[in-house]
Amino acid sequence: MIEYLEKTAVWICRGLAVIAGAALTLMILLACANMVSRAVWVPVKGTFELMGFLGAVTAGFSLGFSQLHRSHIAVGLLFRHFPTQVQVVLDALSSAVSCVFFIFCANETYKWGMFLYDLEEVSETLGIHFYPFVFAVAFGCLAMAFVIMLDILRILRGKEPLKPA
């Protein structure tokens, strides 16, 4: 069962990473287009808003993929001095705290998105609704929590955390 969950996590995180990469590419293209357009004629309308929206998607959707590849900073300097069993417990405990944190972040971000949905809040220049981007960040936090939960299960089973091929 855990192998199926791990494959699902890899599939979800890779898909989100592709979307995050596309959003980052769009941000680069938009910034370049805005600079050229500003020098030649007038700036691209709504660049600031679009950069913010695309930045939210990039940051939110890259969390799980980064966790899969151990790209986040981990402070384990003190852990190395403890016996192996204590290291396993501390690793599982710190991962559990991280998992709860990201579940909390996903929940609060989702509630904020629902609040924005109820208000029908839109951006000032382009009139784009905010809530889809807030929901995207919430989903990214949920994906991060899912990957961390799988890490906890692997740690407790005595296996190395998942590293996709």
mmCIF file with all atom_site columns, C-alpha atoms in Angstrom:
data_model
loop_
_atom_site.group_PDB
_atom_site.id
_atom_site.type_symbol
_atom_site.label_atom_id
_atom_site.label_alt_id
_atom_site.label_comp_id
_atom_site.label_asym_id
_atom_site.label_entity_id
_atom_site.label_seq_id
_atom_site.pdbx_PDB_ins_code
_atom_site.Cartn_x
_atom_site.Cartn_y
_atom_site.Cartn_z
_atom_site.occupancy
_atom_site.B_iso_or_equiv
_atom_site.pdbx_formal_charge
_atom_site.auth_seq_id
_atom_site.auth_comp_id
_atom_site.auth_asym_id
_atom_site.auth_atom_id
_atom_site.pdbx_PDB_model_num
ATOM 1   C CA . MET A 1 1   ? 0.000   0.000  0.000   1.00 0.00 ? 1   MET A CA 1
ATOM 2   C CA . ILE A 1 2   ? 2.764   2.433  0.890   1.00 0.00 ? 2   ILE A CA 1
ATOM 3   C CA . GLU A 1 3   ? 4.435   1.837  -2.482  1.00 0.00 ? 3   GLU A CA 1
ATOM 4   C CA . TYR A 1 4   ? 1.210   2.901  -4.207  1.00 0.00 ? 4   TYR A CA 1
ATOM 5   C CA . LEU A 1 5   ? 1.037   6.041  -2.050  1.00 0.00 ? 5   LEU A CA 1
ATOM 6   C CA . GLU A 1 6   ? 4.663   6.830  -2.827  1.00 0.00 ? 6   GLU A CA 1
ATOM 7   C CA . LYS A 1 7   ? 4.105   6.444  -6.568  1.00 0.00 ? 7   LYS A CA 1
ATOM 8   C CA . THR A 1 8   ? 1.050   8.671  -6.273  1.00 0.00 ? 8   THR A CA 1
ATOM 9   C CA . ALA A 1 9   ? 3.076   11.287 -4.368  1.00 0.00 ? 9   ALA A CA 1
ATOM 10  C CA . VAL A 1 10  ? 5.804   11.237 -7.020  1.00 0.00 ? 10  VAL A CA 1
ATOM 11  C CA . TRP A 1 11  ? 3.226   11.555 -9.798  1.00 0.00 ? 11  TRP A CA 1
ATOM 12  C CA . ILE A 1 12  ? 1.408   14.453 -8.087  1.00 0.00 ? 12  ILE A CA 1
ATOM 13  C CA . CYS A 1 13  ? 4.618   16.297 -7.175  1.00 0.00 ? 13  CYS A CA 1
ATOM 14  C CA . ARG A 1 14  ? 6.075   15.932 -10.659 1.00 0.00 ? 14  ARG A CA 1
ATOM 15  C CA . GLY A 1 15  ? 2.855   17.251 -12.188 1.00 0.00 ? 15  GLY A CA 1
ATOM 16  C CA . LEU A 1 16  ? 2.840   20.204 -9.821  1.00 0.00 ? 16  LEU A CA 1
ATOM 17  C CA . ALA A 1 17  ? 6.529   20.824 -10.566 1.00 0.00 ? 17  ALA A CA 1
ATOM 18  C CA . VAL A 1 18  ? 5.789   20.966 -14.293 1.00 0.00 ? 18  VAL A CA 1
ATOM 19  C CA . ILE A 1 19  ? 3.077   23.555 -13.644 1.00 0.00 ? 19  ILE A CA 1
ATOM 20  C CA . ALA A 1 20  ? 5.439   25.485 -11.324 1.00 0.00 ? 20  ALA A CA 1
ATOM 21  C CA . GLY A 1 21  ? 8.123   25.434 -14.010 1.00 0.00 ? 21  GLY A CA 1
ATOM 22  C CA . ALA A 1 22  ? 5.678   26.701 -16.611 1.00 0.00 ? 22  ALA A CA 1
ATOM 23  C CA . ALA A 1 23  ? 4.596   29.492 -14.251 1.00 0.00 ? 23  ALA A CA 1
ATOM 24  C CA . LEU A 1 24  ? 8.231   30.440 -13.640 1.00 0.00 ? 24  LEU A CA 1
ATOM 25  C CA . THR A 1 25  ? 8.904   30.453 -17.380 1.00 0.00 ? 25  THR A CA 1
ATOM 26  C CA . LEU A 1 26  ? 5.883   32.704 -17.896 1.00 0.00 ? 26  LEU A CA 1
ATOM 27  C CA . MET A 1 27  ? 7.193   35.023 -15.187 1.00 0.00 ? 27  MET A CA 1
ATOM 28  C CA . ILE A 1 28  ? 10.533  35.311 -16.987 1.00 0.00 ? 28  ILE A CA 1
ATOM 29  C CA . LEU A 1 29  ? 8.870   35.927 -20.350 1.00 0.00 ? 29  LEU A CA 1
ATOM 30  C CA . LEU A 1 30  ? 6.516   38.491 -18.840 1.00 0.00 ? 30  LEU A CA 1
ATOM 31  C CA . ALA A 1 31  ? 9.362   40.331 -17.105 1.00 0.00 ? 31  ALA A CA 1
ATOM 32  C CA . CYS A 1 32  ? 11.387  40.440 -20.330 1.00 0.00 ? 32  CYS A CA 1
ATOM 33  C CA . ALA A 1 33  ? 8.383   41.535 -22.368 1.00 0.00 ? 33  ALA A CA 1
ATOM 34  C CA . ASN A 1 34  ? 7.609   44.248 -19.841 1.00 0.00 ? 34  ASN A CA 1
ATOM 35  C CA . MET A 1 35  ? 11.188  45.572 -19.894 1.00 0.00 ? 35  MET A CA 1
ATOM 36  C CA . VAL A 1 36  ? 11.320  45.667 -23.686 1.00 0.00 ? 36  VAL A CA 1
ATOM 37  C CA . SER A 1 37  ? 7.840   47.120 -23.965 1.00 0.00 ? 37  SER A CA 1
ATOM 38  C CA . ARG A 1 38  ? 8.614   49.748 -21.339 1.00 0.00 ? 38  ARG A CA 1
ATOM 39  C CA . ALA A 1 39  ? 11.761  50.806 -23.215 1.00 0.00 ? 39  ALA A CA 1
ATOM 40  C CA . VAL A 1 40  ? 10.017  50.959 -26.583 1.00 0.00 ? 40  VAL A CA 1
ATOM 41  C CA . TRP A 1 41  ? 6.514   52.107 -25.785 1.00 0.00 ? 41  TRP A CA 1
ATOM 42  C CA . VAL A 1 42  ? 4.407   51.430 -22.656 1.00 0.00 ? 42  VAL A CA 1
ATOM 43  C CA . PRO A 1 43  ? 4.722   48.684 -20.027 1.00 0.00 ? 43  PRO A CA 1
ATOM 44  C CA . VAL A 1 44  ? 2.605   45.539 -20.167 1.00 0.00 ? 44  VAL A CA 1
ATOM 45  C CA . LYS A 1 45  ? -0.646  46.137 -18.316 1.00 0.00 ? 45  LYS A CA 1
ATOM 46  C CA . GLY A 1 46  ? -1.016  44.122 -15.096 1.00 0.00 ? 46  GLY A CA 1
ATOM 47  C CA . THR A 1 47  ? 2.562   42.858 -14.940 1.00 0.00 ? 47  THR A CA 1
ATOM 48  C CA . PHE A 1 48  ? 2.772   43.315 -11.178 1.00 0.00 ? 48  PHE A CA 1
ATOM 49  C CA . GLU A 1 49  ? -0.448  41.345 -10.592 1.00 0.00 ? 49  GLU A CA 1
ATOM 50  C CA . LEU A 1 50  ? 0.487   38.534 -12.953 1.00 0.00 ? 50  LEU A CA 1
ATOM 51  C CA . MET A 1 51  ? 3.943   38.216 -11.419 1.00 0.00 ? 51  MET A CA 1
ATOM 52  C CA . GLY A 1 52  ? 2.349   37.864 -7.992  1.00 0.00 ? 52  GLY A CA 1
ATOM 53  C CA . PHE A 1 53  ? -0.150  35.244 -9.154  1.00 0.00 ? 53  PHE A CA 1
ATOM 54  C CA . LEU A 1 54  ? 2.481   33.255 -11.038 1.00 0.00 ? 54  LEU A CA 1
ATOM 55  C CA . GLY A 1 55  ? 4.891   33.548 -8.100  1.00 0.00 ? 55  GLY A CA 1
ATOM 56  C CA . ALA A 1 56  ? 2.272   32.079 -5.762  1.00 0.00 ? 56  ALA A CA 1
ATOM 57  C CA . VAL A 1 57  ? 1.745   29.132 -8.114  1.00 0.00 ? 57  VAL A CA 1
ATOM 58  C CA . THR A 1 58  ? 5.504   28.624 -8.495  1.00 0.00 ? 58  THR A CA 1
ATOM 59  C CA . ALA A 1 59  ? 6.168   28.674 -4.757  1.00 0.00 ? 59  ALA A CA 1
ATOM 60  C CA . GLY A 1 60  ? 3.163   26.577 -3.750  1.00 0.00 ? 60  GLY A CA 1
ATOM 61  C CA . PHE A 1 61  ? 3.498   23.911 -6.412  1.00 0.00 ? 61  PHE A CA 1
ATOM 62  C CA . SER A 1 62  ? 7.238   23.396 -5.945  1.00 0.00 ? 62  SER A CA 1
ATOM 63  C CA . LEU A 1 63  ? 7.066   22.480 -2.244  1.00 0.00 ? 63  LEU A CA 1
ATOM 64  C CA . GLY A 1 64  ? 6.327   18.771 -2.576  1.00 0.00 ? 64  GLY A CA 1
ATOM 65  C CA . PHE A 1 65  ? 8.836   18.223 -5.374  1.00 0.00 ? 65  PHE A CA 1
ATOM 66  C CA . SER A 1 66  ? 11.531  19.926 -3.309  1.00 0.00 ? 66  SER A CA 1
ATOM 67  C CA . GLN A 1 67  ? 10.716  17.683 -0.355  1.00 0.00 ? 67  GLN A CA 1
ATOM 68  C CA . LEU A 1 68  ? 10.921  14.579 -2.540  1.00 0.00 ? 68  LEU A CA 1
ATOM 69  C CA . HIS A 1 69  ? 14.432  15.562 -3.624  1.00 0.00 ? 69  HIS A CA 1
ATOM 70  C CA . ARG A 1 70  ? 15.530  16.767 -0.173  1.00 0.00 ? 70  ARG A CA 1
ATOM 71  C CA . SER A 1 71  ? 16.133  20.286 -1.465  1.00 0.00 ? 71  SER A CA 1
ATOM 72  C CA . HIS A 1 72  ? 14.988  21.964 1.745   1.00 0.00 ? 72  HIS A CA 1
ATOM 73  C CA . ILE A 1 73  ? 17.354  22.895 4.520   1.00 0.00 ? 73  ILE A CA 1
ATOM 74  C CA . ALA A 1 74  ? 17.489  20.290 7.284   1.00 0.00 ? 74  ALA A CA 1
ATOM 75  C CA . VAL A 1 75  ? 19.190  20.998 10.578  1.00 0.00 ? 75  VAL A CA 1
ATOM 76  C CA . GLY A 1 76  ? 20.630  17.715 11.763  1.00 0.00 ? 76  GLY A CA 1
ATOM 77  C CA . LEU A 1 77  ? 23.869  18.896 13.297  1.00 0.00 ? 77  LEU A CA 1
ATOM 78  C CA . LEU A 1 78  ? 22.947  17.740 16.804  1.00 0.00 ? 78  LEU A CA 1
ATOM 79  C CA . PHE A 1 79  ? 21.179  14.561 15.657  1.00 0.00 ? 79  PHE A CA 1
ATOM 80  C CA . ARG A 1 80  ? 24.462  12.971 14.529  1.00 0.00 ? 80  ARG A CA 1
ATOM 81  C CA . HIS A 1 81  ? 25.728  12.815 18.101  1.00 0.00 ? 81  HIS A CA 1
ATOM 82  C CA . PHE A 1 82  ? 22.815  10.708 19.384  1.00 0.00 ? 82  PHE A CA 1
ATOM 83  C CA . PRO A 1 83  ? 22.417  6.938  19.139  1.00 0.00 ? 83  PRO A CA 1
ATOM 84  C CA . THR A 1 84  ? 20.702  5.636  15.995  1.00 0.00 ? 84  THR A CA 1
ATOM 85  C CA . GLN A 1 85  ? 17.386  4.879  17.722  1.00 0.00 ? 85  GLN A CA 1
ATOM 86  C CA . VAL A 1 86  ? 17.214  8.381  19.186  1.00 0.00 ? 86  VAL A CA 1
ATOM 87  C CA . GLN A 1 87  ? 18.025  9.833  15.764  1.00 0.00 ? 87  GLN A CA 1
ATOM 88  C CA . VAL A 1 88  ? 15.114  7.880  14.238  1.00 0.00 ? 88  VAL A CA 1
ATOM 89  C CA . VAL A 1 89  ? 12.700  9.097  16.924  1.00 0.00 ? 89  VAL A CA 1
ATOM 90  C CA . LEU A 1 90  ? 13.854  12.714 16.616  1.00 0.00 ? 90  LEU A CA 1
ATOM 91  C CA . ASP A 1 91  ? 13.677  12.554 12.820  1.00 0.00 ? 91  ASP A CA 1
ATOM 92  C CA . ALA A 1 92  ? 10.150  11.131 12.936  1.00 0.00 ? 92  ALA A CA 1
ATOM 93  C CA . LEU A 1 93  ? 9.112   13.689 15.560  1.00 0.00 ? 93  LEU A CA 1
ATOM 94  C CA . SER A 1 94  ? 10.476  16.666 13.614  1.00 0.00 ? 94  SER A CA 1
ATOM 95  C CA . SER A 1 95  ? 8.827   15.343 10.445  1.00 0.00 ? 95  SER A CA 1
ATOM 96  C CA . ALA A 1 96  ? 5.535   14.948 12.317  1.00 0.00 ? 96  ALA A CA 1
ATOM 97  C CA . VAL A 1 97  ? 5.708   18.557 13.490  1.00 0.00 ? 97  VAL A CA 1
ATOM 98  C CA . SER A 1 98  ? 6.432   19.659 9.913   1.00 0.00 ? 98  SER A CA 1
ATOM 99  C CA . CYS A 1 99  ? 3.532   17.588 8.600   1.00 0.00 ? 99  CYS A CA 1
ATOM 100 C CA . VAL A 1 100 ? 1.110   19.114 11.107  1.00 0.00 ? 100 VAL A CA 1
ATOM 101 C CA . PHE A 1 101 ? 2.429   22.576 10.258  1.00 0.00 ? 101 PHE A CA 1
ATOM 102 C CA . PHE A 1 102 ? 1.780   22.134 6.531   1.00 0.00 ? 102 PHE A CA 1
ATOM 103 C CA . ILE A 1 103 ? -1.662  20.633 7.155   1.00 0.00 ? 103 ILE A CA 1
ATOM 104 C CA . PHE A 1 104 ? -2.438  23.698 9.264   1.00 0.00 ? 104 PHE A CA 1
ATOM 105 C CA . CYS A 1 105 ? -1.076  25.982 6.514   1.00 0.00 ? 105 CYS A CA 1
ATOM 106 C CA . ALA A 1 106 ? -3.183  24.209 3.881   1.00 0.00 ? 106 ALA A CA 1
ATOM 107 C CA . ASN A 1 107 ? -6.301  24.498 6.030   1.00 0.00 ? 107 ASN A CA 1
ATOM 108 C CA . GLU A 1 108 ? -5.819  28.171 6.843   1.00 0.00 ? 108 GLU A CA 1
ATOM 109 C CA . THR A 1 109 ? -4.952  29.020 3.244   1.00 0.00 ? 109 THR A CA 1
ATOM 110 C CA . TYR A 1 110 ? -8.043  27.152 2.042   1.00 0.00 ? 110 TYR A CA 1
ATOM 111 C CA . LYS A 1 111 ? -10.189 29.128 4.512   1.00 0.00 ? 111 LYS A CA 1
ATOM 112 C CA . TRP A 1 112 ? -8.646  32.353 3.245   1.00 0.00 ? 112 TRP A CA 1
ATOM 113 C CA . GLY A 1 113 ? -9.405  31.279 -0.336  1.00 0.00 ? 113 GLY A CA 1
ATOM 114 C CA . MET A 1 114 ? -13.039 30.606 0.603   1.00 0.00 ? 114 MET A CA 1
ATOM 115 C CA . PHE A 1 115 ? -13.200 34.049 2.219   1.00 0.00 ? 115 PHE A CA 1
ATOM 116 C CA . LEU A 1 116 ? -11.887 35.642 -0.987  1.00 0.00 ? 116 LEU A CA 1
ATOM 117 C CA . TYR A 1 117 ? -14.330 33.538 -3.022  1.00 0.00 ? 117 TYR A CA 1
ATOM 118 C CA . ASP A 1 118 ? -17.257 34.756 -0.915  1.00 0.00 ? 118 ASP A CA 1
ATOM 119 C CA . LEU A 1 119 ? -16.094 38.373 -1.293  1.00 0.00 ? 119 LEU A CA 1
ATOM 120 C CA . GLU A 1 120 ? -15.597 37.900 -5.044  1.00 0.00 ? 120 GLU A CA 1
ATOM 121 C CA . GLU A 1 121 ? -12.302 39.766 -4.649  1.00 0.00 ? 121 GLU A CA 1
ATOM 122 C CA . VAL A 1 122 ? -10.534 40.581 -7.916  1.00 0.00 ? 122 VAL A CA 1
ATOM 123 C CA . SER A 1 123 ? -7.232  42.209 -8.806  1.00 0.00 ? 123 SER A CA 1
ATOM 124 C CA . GLU A 1 124 ? -7.308  45.934 -9.413  1.00 0.00 ? 124 GLU A CA 1
ATOM 125 C CA . THR A 1 125 ? -5.905  46.210 -12.931 1.00 0.00 ? 125 THR A CA 1
ATOM 126 C CA . LEU A 1 126 ? -6.901  43.005 -14.725 1.00 0.00 ? 126 LEU A CA 1
ATOM 127 C CA . GLY A 1 127 ? -9.926  41.988 -12.669 1.00 0.00 ? 127 GLY A CA 1
ATOM 128 C CA . ILE A 1 128 ? -8.628  38.426 -12.090 1.00 0.00 ? 128 ILE A CA 1
ATOM 129 C CA . HIS A 1 129 ? -10.083 36.534 -9.129  1.00 0.00 ? 129 HIS A CA 1
ATOM 130 C CA . PHE A 1 130 ? -7.611  35.910 -6.303  1.00 0.00 ? 130 PHE A CA 1
ATOM 131 C CA . TYR A 1 131 ? -9.070  32.707 -4.892  1.00 0.00 ? 131 TYR A CA 1
ATOM 132 C CA . PRO A 1 132 ? -7.821  30.191 -7.512  1.00 0.00 ? 132 PRO A CA 1
ATOM 133 C CA . PHE A 1 133 ? -4.239  31.160 -6.731  1.00 0.00 ? 133 PHE A CA 1
ATOM 134 C CA . VAL A 1 134 ? -4.844  30.937 -2.996  1.00 0.00 ? 134 VAL A CA 1
ATOM 135 C CA . PHE A 1 135 ? -6.342  27.468 -3.481  1.00 0.00 ? 135 PHE A CA 1
ATOM 136 C CA . ALA A 1 136 ? -3.271  26.530 -5.536  1.00 0.00 ? 136 ALA A CA 1
ATOM 137 C CA . VAL A 1 137 ? -1.001  27.431 -2.623  1.00 0.00 ? 137 VAL A CA 1
ATOM 138 C CA . ALA A 1 138 ? -3.240  25.450 -0.247  1.00 0.00 ? 138 ALA A CA 1
ATOM 139 C CA . PHE A 1 139 ? -3.000  22.416 -2.528  1.00 0.00 ? 139 PHE A CA 1
ATOM 140 C CA . GLY A 1 140 ? 0.786   22.800 -2.664  1.00 0.00 ? 140 GLY A CA 1
ATOM 141 C CA . CYS A 1 141 ? 0.925   22.802 1.145   1.00 0.00 ? 141 CYS A CA 1
ATOM 142 C CA . LEU A 1 142 ? -1.266  19.698 1.206   1.00 0.00 ? 142 LEU A CA 1
ATOM 143 C CA . ALA A 1 143 ? 1.057   17.948 -1.247  1.00 0.00 ? 143 ALA A CA 1
ATOM 144 C CA . MET A 1 144 ? 4.003   18.870 0.978   1.00 0.00 ? 144 MET A CA 1
ATOM 145 C CA . ALA A 1 145 ? 2.243   17.416 4.030   1.00 0.00 ? 145 ALA A CA 1
ATOM 146 C CA . PHE A 1 146 ? 1.492   14.229 2.085   1.00 0.00 ? 146 PHE A CA 1
ATOM 147 C CA . VAL A 1 147 ? 5.148   13.747 1.159   1.00 0.00 ? 147 VAL A CA 1
ATOM 148 C CA . ILE A 1 148 ? 6.250   14.400 4.744   1.00 0.00 ? 148 ILE A CA 1
ATOM 149 C CA . MET A 1 149 ? 3.657   11.896 6.017   1.00 0.00 ? 149 MET A CA 1
ATOM 150 C CA . LEU A 1 150 ? 5.127   9.272  3.688   1.00 0.00 ? 150 LEU A CA 1
ATOM 151 C CA . ASP A 1 151 ? 8.597   10.170 4.980   1.00 0.00 ? 151 ASP A CA 1
ATOM 152 C CA . ILE A 1 152 ? 7.402   9.532  8.537   1.00 0.00 ? 152 ILE A CA 1
ATOM 153 C CA . LEU A 1 153 ? 6.040   6.123  7.557   1.00 0.00 ? 153 LEU A CA 1
ATOM 154 C CA . ARG A 1 154 ? 9.336   5.195  5.900   1.00 0.00 ? 154 ARG A CA 1
ATOM 155 C CA . ILE A 1 155 ? 11.371  6.440  8.866   1.00 0.00 ? 155 ILE A CA 1
ATOM 156 C CA . LEU A 1 156 ? 9.289   4.392  11.298  1.00 0.00 ? 156 LEU A CA 1
ATOM 157 C CA . ARG A 1 157 ? 9.629   1.303  9.065   1.00 0.00 ? 157 ARG A CA 1
ATOM 158 C CA . GLY A 1 158 ? 13.420  1.710  9.095   1.00 0.00 ? 158 GLY A CA 1
ATOM 159 C CA . LYS A 1 159 ? 13.739  2.713  5.460   1.00 0.00 ? 159 LYS A CA 1
ATOM 160 C CA . GLU A 1 160 ? 15.356  5.718  3.847   1.00 0.00 ? 160 GLU A CA 1
ATOM 161 C CA . PRO A 1 161 ? 12.981  8.518  2.815   1.00 0.00 ? 161 PRO A CA 1
ATOM 162 C CA . LEU A 1 162 ? 11.648  8.242  -0.725  1.00 0.00 ? 162 LEU A CA 1
ATOM 163 C CA . LYS A 1 163 ? 13.973  9.452  -3.459  1.00 0.00 ? 163 LYS A CA 1
ATOM 164 C CA . PRO A 1 164 ? 12.373  9.331  -6.903  1.00 0.00 ? 164 PRO A CA 1
ATOM 165 C CA . ALA A 1 165 ? 14.349  8.088  -9.872  1.00 0.00 ? 165 ALA A CA 1
#
